[in-house]
mmCIF file of C-alpha atoms in Angstrom:
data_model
loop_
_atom_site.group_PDB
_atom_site.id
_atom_site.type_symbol
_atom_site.label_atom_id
_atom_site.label_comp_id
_atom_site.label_asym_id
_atom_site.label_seq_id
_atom_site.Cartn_x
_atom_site.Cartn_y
_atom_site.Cartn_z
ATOM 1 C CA UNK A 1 -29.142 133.670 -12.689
ATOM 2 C CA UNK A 2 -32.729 132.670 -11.897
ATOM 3 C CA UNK A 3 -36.112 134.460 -12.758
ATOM 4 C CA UNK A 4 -36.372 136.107 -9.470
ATOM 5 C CA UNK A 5 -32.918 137.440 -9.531
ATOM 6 C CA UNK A 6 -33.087 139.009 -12.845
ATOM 7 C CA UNK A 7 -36.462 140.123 -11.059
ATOM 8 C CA UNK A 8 -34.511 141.799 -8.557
ATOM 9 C CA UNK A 9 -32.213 143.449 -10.916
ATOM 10 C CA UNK A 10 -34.783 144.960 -13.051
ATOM 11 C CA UNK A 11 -36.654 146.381 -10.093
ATOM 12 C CA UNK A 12 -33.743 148.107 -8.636
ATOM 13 C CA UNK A 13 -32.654 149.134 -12.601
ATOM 14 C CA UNK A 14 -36.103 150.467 -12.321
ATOM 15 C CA UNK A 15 -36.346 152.780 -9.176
ATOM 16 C CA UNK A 16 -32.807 153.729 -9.651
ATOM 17 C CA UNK A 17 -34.743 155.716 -12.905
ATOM 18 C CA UNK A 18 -37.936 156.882 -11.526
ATOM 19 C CA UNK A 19 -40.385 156.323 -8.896
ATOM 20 C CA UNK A 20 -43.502 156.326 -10.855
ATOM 21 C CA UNK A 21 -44.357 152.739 -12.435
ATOM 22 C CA UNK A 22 -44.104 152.582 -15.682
ATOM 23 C CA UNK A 23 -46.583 153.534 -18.269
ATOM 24 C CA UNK A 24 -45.795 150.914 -20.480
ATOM 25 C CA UNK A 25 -43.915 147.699 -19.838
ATOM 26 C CA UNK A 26 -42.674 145.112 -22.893
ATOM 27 C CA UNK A 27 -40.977 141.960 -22.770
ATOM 28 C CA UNK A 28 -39.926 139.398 -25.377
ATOM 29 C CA UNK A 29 -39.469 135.685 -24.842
ATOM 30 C CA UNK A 30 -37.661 135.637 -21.270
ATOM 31 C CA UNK A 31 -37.600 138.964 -21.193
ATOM 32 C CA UNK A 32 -41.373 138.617 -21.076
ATOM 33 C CA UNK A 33 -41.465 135.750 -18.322
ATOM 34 C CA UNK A 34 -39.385 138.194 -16.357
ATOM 35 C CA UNK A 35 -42.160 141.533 -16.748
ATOM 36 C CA UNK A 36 -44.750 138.747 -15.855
ATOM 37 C CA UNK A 37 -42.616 137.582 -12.504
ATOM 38 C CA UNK A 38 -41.882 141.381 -11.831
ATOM 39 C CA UNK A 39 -45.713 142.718 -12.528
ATOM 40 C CA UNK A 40 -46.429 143.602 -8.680
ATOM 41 C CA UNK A 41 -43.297 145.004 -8.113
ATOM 42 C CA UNK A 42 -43.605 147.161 -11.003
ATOM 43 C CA UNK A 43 -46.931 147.747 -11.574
ATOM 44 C CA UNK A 44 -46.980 149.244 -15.150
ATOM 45 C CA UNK A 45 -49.887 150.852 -16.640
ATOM 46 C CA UNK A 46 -50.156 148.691 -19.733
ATOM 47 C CA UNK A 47 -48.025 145.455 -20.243
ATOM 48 C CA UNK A 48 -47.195 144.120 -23.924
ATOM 49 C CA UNK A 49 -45.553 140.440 -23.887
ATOM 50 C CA UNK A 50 -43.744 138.936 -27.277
ATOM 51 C CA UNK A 51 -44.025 135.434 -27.436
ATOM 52 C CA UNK A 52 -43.251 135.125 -24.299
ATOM 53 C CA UNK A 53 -43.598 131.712 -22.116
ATOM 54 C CA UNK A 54 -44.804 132.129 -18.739
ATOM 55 C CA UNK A 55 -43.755 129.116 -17.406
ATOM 56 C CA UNK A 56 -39.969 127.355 -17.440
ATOM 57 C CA UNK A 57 -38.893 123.992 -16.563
ATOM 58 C CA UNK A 58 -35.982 124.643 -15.190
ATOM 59 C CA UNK A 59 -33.088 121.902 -14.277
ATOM 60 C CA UNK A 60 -32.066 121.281 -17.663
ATOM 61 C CA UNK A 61 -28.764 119.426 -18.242
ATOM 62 C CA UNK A 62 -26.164 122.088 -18.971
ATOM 63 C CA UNK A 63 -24.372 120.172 -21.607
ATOM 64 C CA UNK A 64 -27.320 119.655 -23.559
ATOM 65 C CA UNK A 65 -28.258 122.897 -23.366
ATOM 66 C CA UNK A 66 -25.064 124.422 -24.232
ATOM 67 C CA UNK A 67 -24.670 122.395 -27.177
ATOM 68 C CA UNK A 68 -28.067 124.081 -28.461
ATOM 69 C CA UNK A 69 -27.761 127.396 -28.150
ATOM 70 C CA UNK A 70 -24.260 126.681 -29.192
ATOM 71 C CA UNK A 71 -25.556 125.422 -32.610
ATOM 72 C CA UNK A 72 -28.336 127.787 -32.495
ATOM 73 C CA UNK A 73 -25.786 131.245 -32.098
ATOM 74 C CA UNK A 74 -23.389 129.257 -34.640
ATOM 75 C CA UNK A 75 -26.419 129.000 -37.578
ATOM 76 C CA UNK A 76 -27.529 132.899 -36.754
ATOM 77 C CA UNK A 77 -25.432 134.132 -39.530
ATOM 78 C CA UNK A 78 -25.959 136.511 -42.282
ATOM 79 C CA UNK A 79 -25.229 133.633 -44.818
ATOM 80 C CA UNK A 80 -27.499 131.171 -42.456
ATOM 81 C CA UNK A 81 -30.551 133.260 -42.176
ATOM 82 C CA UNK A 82 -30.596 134.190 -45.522
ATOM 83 C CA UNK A 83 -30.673 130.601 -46.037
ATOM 84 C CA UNK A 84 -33.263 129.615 -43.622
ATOM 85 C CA UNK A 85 -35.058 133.134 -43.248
ATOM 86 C CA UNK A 86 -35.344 134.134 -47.139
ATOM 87 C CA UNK A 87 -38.171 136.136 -46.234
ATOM 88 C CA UNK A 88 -36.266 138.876 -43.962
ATOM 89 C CA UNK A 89 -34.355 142.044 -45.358
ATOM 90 C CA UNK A 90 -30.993 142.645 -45.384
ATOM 91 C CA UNK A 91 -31.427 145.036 -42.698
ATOM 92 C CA UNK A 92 -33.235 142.303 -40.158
ATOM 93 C CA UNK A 93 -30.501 139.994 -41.206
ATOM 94 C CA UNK A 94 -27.502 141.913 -40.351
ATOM 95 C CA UNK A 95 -29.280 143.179 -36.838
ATOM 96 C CA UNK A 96 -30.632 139.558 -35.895
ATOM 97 C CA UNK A 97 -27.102 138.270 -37.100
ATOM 98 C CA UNK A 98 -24.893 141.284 -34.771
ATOM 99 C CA UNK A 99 -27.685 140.673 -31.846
ATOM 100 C CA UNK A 100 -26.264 136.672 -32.184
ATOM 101 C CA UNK A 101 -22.625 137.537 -31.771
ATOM 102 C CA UNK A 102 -23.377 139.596 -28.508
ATOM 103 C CA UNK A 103 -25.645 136.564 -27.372
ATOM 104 C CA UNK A 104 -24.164 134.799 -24.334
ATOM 105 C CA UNK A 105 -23.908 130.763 -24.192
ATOM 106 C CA UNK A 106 -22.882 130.406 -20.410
ATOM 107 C CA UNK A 107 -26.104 132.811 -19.513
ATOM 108 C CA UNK A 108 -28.405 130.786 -21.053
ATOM 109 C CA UNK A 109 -27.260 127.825 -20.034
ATOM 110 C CA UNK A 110 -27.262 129.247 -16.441
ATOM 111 C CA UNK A 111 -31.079 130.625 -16.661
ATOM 112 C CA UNK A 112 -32.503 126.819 -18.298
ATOM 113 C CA UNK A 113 -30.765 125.184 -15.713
ATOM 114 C CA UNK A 114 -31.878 127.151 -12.797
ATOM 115 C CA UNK A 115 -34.874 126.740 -11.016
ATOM 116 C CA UNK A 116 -38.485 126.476 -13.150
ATOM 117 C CA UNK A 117 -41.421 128.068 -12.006
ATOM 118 C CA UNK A 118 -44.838 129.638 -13.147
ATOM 119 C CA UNK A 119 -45.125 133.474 -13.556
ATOM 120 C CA UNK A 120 -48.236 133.170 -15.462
ATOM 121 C CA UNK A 121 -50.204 136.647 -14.283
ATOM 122 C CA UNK A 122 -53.581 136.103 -12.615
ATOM 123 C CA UNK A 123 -54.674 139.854 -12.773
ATOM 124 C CA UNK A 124 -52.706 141.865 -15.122
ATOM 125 C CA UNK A 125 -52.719 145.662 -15.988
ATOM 126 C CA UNK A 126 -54.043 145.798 -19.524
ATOM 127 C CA UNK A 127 -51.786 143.342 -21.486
ATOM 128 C CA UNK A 128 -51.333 142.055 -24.731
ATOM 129 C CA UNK A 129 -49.352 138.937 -25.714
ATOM 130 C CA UNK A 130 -48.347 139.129 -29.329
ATOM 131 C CA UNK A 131 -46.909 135.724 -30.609
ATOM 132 C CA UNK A 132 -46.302 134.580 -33.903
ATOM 133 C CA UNK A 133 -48.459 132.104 -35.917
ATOM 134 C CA UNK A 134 -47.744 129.283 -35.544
ATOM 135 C CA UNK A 135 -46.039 129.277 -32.037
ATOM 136 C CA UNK A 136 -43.518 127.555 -30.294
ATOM 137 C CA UNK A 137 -43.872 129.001 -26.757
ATOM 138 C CA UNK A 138 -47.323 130.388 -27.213
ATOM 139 C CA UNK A 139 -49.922 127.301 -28.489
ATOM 140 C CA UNK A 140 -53.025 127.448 -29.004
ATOM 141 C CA UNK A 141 -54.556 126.226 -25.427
ATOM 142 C CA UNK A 142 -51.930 128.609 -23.824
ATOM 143 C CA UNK A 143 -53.566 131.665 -25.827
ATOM 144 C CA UNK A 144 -57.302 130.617 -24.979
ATOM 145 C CA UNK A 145 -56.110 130.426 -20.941
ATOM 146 C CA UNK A 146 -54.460 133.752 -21.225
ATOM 147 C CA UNK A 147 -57.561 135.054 -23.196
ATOM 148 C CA UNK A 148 -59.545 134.118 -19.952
ATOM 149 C CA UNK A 149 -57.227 135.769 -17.444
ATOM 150 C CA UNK A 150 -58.296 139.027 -19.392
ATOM 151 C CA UNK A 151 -55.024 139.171 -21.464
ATOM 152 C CA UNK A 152 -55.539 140.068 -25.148
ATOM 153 C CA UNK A 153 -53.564 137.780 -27.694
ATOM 154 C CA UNK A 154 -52.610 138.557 -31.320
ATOM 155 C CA UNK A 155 -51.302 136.696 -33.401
ATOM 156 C CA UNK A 156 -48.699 137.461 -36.558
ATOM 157 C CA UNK A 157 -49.132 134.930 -39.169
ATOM 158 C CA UNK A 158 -45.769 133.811 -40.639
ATOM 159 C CA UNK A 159 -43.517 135.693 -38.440
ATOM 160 C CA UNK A 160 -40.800 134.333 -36.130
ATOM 161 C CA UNK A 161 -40.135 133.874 -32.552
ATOM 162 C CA UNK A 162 -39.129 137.662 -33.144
ATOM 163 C CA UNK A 163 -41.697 138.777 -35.272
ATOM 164 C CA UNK A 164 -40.521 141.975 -35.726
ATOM 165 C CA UNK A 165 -38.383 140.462 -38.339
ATOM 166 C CA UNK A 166 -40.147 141.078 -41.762
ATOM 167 C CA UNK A 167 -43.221 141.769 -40.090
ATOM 168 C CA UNK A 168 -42.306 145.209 -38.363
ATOM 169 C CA UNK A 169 -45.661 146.967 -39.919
ATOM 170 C CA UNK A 170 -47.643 143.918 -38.599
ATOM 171 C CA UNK A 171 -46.020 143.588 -35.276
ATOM 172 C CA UNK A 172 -46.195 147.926 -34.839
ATOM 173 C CA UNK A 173 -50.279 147.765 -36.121
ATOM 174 C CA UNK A 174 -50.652 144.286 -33.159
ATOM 175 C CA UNK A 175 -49.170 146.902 -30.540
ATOM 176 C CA UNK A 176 -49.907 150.559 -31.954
ATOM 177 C CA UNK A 177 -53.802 151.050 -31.616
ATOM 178 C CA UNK A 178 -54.012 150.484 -27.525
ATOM 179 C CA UNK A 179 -50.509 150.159 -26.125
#
């Protein structure tokens, strides 16, 4: 369950599907630092990342770790995110709240307790990292230094880690006009 694994699996996911690479490749959050570890392999056309950190500690203690995303899954209710998320529909609540029953403790405990590393791409296809604003995986001095490796940042003001919650027009118009 490490970043190069998951690596692995996409790739062969990948080719099992089609030998061409892909015209367009997204990723959100790990999902994103996986597409970044993976770019060479699959050499998309055009890459769009979501918030997505390209670098991960690694080694964290598992039973801190499981006792957070423990508490986080637990609060991912309908009645929680209404409470902390007044802003999303109905709709985004009862999808982010089904998408938190499926999510997996014991596989996220075994990815931040793996090895870290730094898939942070020196050459990309044409990419586009869309983060929310503010952001926790995504600051400021992490945009600029992804601005100079030639990727293209945008930023959603007021959204969430998945800003396609209540800002779906936003986060469509960030990837719609080039990707």
């Amino acid at each position: 369950n490490s970043v190069s694994r998951v690596v692995e699996l996409v790739v062969e996911a990948w080719n099992t599907h089609s030998t061409d690479p892909p015209m367009l490749a997204m990723g959100h959050s790990y999902g994103g630092t996986v597409l970044a570890a993976a770019l060479d392999r699959l050499r998309p056309q055009s890459v769009v990342f979501i918030d997505s950190p390209f670098t991960k500690r690694g080694g964290w203690d598992p039973s801190v770790v499981r006792a957070e995303y423990a508490r986080s899954k637990a609060a991912r209710t309908a009645d929680g995110l209404r409470e902390r998320r007044p802003f999303y529909s109905e709709r985004d609540i009862e999808v982010e709240s089904r998408a938190a029953e499926q999510f997996d403790v014991e596989t996220a405990v075994a990815l931040a307790v793996s090895d870290g590393g730094d898939w942070t791409p020196s050459a990309p296809p044409r990419s586009l990292m869309v983060r929310p604003s503010p952001s926790d995986y995504i600051t400021d001095d992490i945009a600029e230094d992804l601005r100079r490796r030639g990727i293209e940042v945008r930023d959603i003001p007021g959204a969430e880690h998945s800003v396609w919650y209540s800002h779906f027009e936003d986060f469509i118009a960030a990837i719609d006009d080039r990707y």
